[in-house]
mmCIF file of C-alpha atoms in Angstrom:
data_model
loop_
_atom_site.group_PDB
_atom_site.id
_atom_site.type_symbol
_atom_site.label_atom_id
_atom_site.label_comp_id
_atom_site.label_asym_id
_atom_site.label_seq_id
_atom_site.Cartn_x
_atom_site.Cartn_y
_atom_site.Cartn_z
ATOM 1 C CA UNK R 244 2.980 -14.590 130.237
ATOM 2 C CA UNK R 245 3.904 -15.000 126.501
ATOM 3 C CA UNK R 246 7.185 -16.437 127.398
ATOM 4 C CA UNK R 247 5.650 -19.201 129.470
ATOM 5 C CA UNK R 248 2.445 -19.587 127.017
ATOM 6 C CA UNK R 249 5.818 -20.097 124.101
ATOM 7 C CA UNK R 250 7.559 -22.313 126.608
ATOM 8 C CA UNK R 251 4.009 -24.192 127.203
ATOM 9 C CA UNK R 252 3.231 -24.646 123.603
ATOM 10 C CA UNK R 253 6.941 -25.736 123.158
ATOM 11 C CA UNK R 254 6.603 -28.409 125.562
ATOM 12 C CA UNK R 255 3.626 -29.632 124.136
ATOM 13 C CA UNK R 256 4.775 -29.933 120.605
ATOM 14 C CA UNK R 257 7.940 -31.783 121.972
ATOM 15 C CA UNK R 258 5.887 -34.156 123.496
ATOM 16 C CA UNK R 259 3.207 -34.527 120.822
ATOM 17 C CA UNK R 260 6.542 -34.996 118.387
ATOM 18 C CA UNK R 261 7.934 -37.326 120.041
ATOM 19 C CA UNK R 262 4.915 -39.207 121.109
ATOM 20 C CA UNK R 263 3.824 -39.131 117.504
ATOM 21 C CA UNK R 264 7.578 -40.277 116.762
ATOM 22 C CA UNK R 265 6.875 -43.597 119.566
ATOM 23 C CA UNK R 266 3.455 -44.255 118.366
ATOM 24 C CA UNK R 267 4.669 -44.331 114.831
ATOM 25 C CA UNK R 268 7.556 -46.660 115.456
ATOM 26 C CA UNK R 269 5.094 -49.194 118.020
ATOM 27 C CA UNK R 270 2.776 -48.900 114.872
ATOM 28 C CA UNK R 271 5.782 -50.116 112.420
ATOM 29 C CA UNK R 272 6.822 -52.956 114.913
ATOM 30 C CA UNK R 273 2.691 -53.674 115.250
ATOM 31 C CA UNK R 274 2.422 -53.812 111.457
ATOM 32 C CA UNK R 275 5.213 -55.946 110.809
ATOM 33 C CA UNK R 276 4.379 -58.227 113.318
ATOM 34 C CA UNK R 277 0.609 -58.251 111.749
ATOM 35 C CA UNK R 278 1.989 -58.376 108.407
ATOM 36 C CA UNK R 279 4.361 -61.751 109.091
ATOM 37 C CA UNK R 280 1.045 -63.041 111.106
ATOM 38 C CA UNK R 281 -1.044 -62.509 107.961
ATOM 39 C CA UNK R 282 1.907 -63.731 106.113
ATOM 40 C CA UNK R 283 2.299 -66.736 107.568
ATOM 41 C CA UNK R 284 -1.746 -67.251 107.755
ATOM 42 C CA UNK R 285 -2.175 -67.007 103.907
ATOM 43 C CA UNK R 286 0.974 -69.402 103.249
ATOM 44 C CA UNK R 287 -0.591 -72.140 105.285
ATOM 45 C CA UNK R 288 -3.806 -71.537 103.674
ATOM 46 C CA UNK R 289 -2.300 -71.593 100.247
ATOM 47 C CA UNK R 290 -0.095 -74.940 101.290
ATOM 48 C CA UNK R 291 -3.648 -76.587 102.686
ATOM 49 C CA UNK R 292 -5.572 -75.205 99.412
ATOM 50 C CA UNK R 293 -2.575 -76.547 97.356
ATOM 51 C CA UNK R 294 -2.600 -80.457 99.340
ATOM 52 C CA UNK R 295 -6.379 -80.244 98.931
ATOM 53 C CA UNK R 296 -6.140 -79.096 94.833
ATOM 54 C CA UNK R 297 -3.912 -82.154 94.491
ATOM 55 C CA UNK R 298 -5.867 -84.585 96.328
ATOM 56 C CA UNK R 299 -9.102 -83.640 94.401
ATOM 57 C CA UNK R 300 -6.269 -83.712 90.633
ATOM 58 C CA UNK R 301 -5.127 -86.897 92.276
ATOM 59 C CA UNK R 302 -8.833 -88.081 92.867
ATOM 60 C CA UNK R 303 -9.961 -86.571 89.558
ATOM 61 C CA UNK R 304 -7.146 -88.013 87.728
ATOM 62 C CA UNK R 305 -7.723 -91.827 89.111
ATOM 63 C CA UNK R 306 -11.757 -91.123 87.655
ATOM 64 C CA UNK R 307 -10.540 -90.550 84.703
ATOM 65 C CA UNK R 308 -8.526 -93.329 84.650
ATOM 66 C CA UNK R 309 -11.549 -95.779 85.907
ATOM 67 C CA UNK R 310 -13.825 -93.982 83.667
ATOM 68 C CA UNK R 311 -14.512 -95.567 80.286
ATOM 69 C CA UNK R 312 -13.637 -93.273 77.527
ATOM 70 C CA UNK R 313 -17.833 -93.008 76.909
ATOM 71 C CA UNK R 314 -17.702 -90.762 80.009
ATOM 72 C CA UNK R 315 -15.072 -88.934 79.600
ATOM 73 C CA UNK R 316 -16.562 -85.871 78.087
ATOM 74 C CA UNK R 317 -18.608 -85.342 81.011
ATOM 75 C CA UNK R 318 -16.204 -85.725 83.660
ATOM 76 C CA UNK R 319 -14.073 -82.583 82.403
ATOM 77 C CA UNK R 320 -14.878 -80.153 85.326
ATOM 78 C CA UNK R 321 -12.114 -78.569 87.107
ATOM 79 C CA UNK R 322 -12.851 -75.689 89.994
#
């Protein structure tokens, strides 16, 4: 009986091992497939914050320009 309890728990760690070994490298694949998907999320977000930053610099910029220089002092806030 201890031979085939050995053989048992043998079996079991070869398959815990190896299914450890599997779920480990589906979990690598997952996680770089979650990390380029985040990636790619946060540069798009950046490159929309980024068009957005310059149209409001662009839009600031031409109310400074319209703006006589009386104003000016007040229309110094950047985000």
């Amino acid at each position: 009986m201890t031979c085939t309890a050995m053989e048992m728990t043998w079996t079991v760690m070869m398959m815990t091992t190896t299914t450890m070994a599997w779920m480990t490298m589906r979990a690598a694949m997952t996680w770089m497939m979650i990390t380029a998907a985040v990636t790619w999320m946060v540069m798009t977000t950046v490159a929309m914050k980024i068009s957005t930053w310059m149209k409001m610099i662009v839009a600031q910029v031409h109310l400074i320009m319209s703006t006589p220089i009386d104003g000016m002092e007040g229309s110094g806030s950047s985000t």
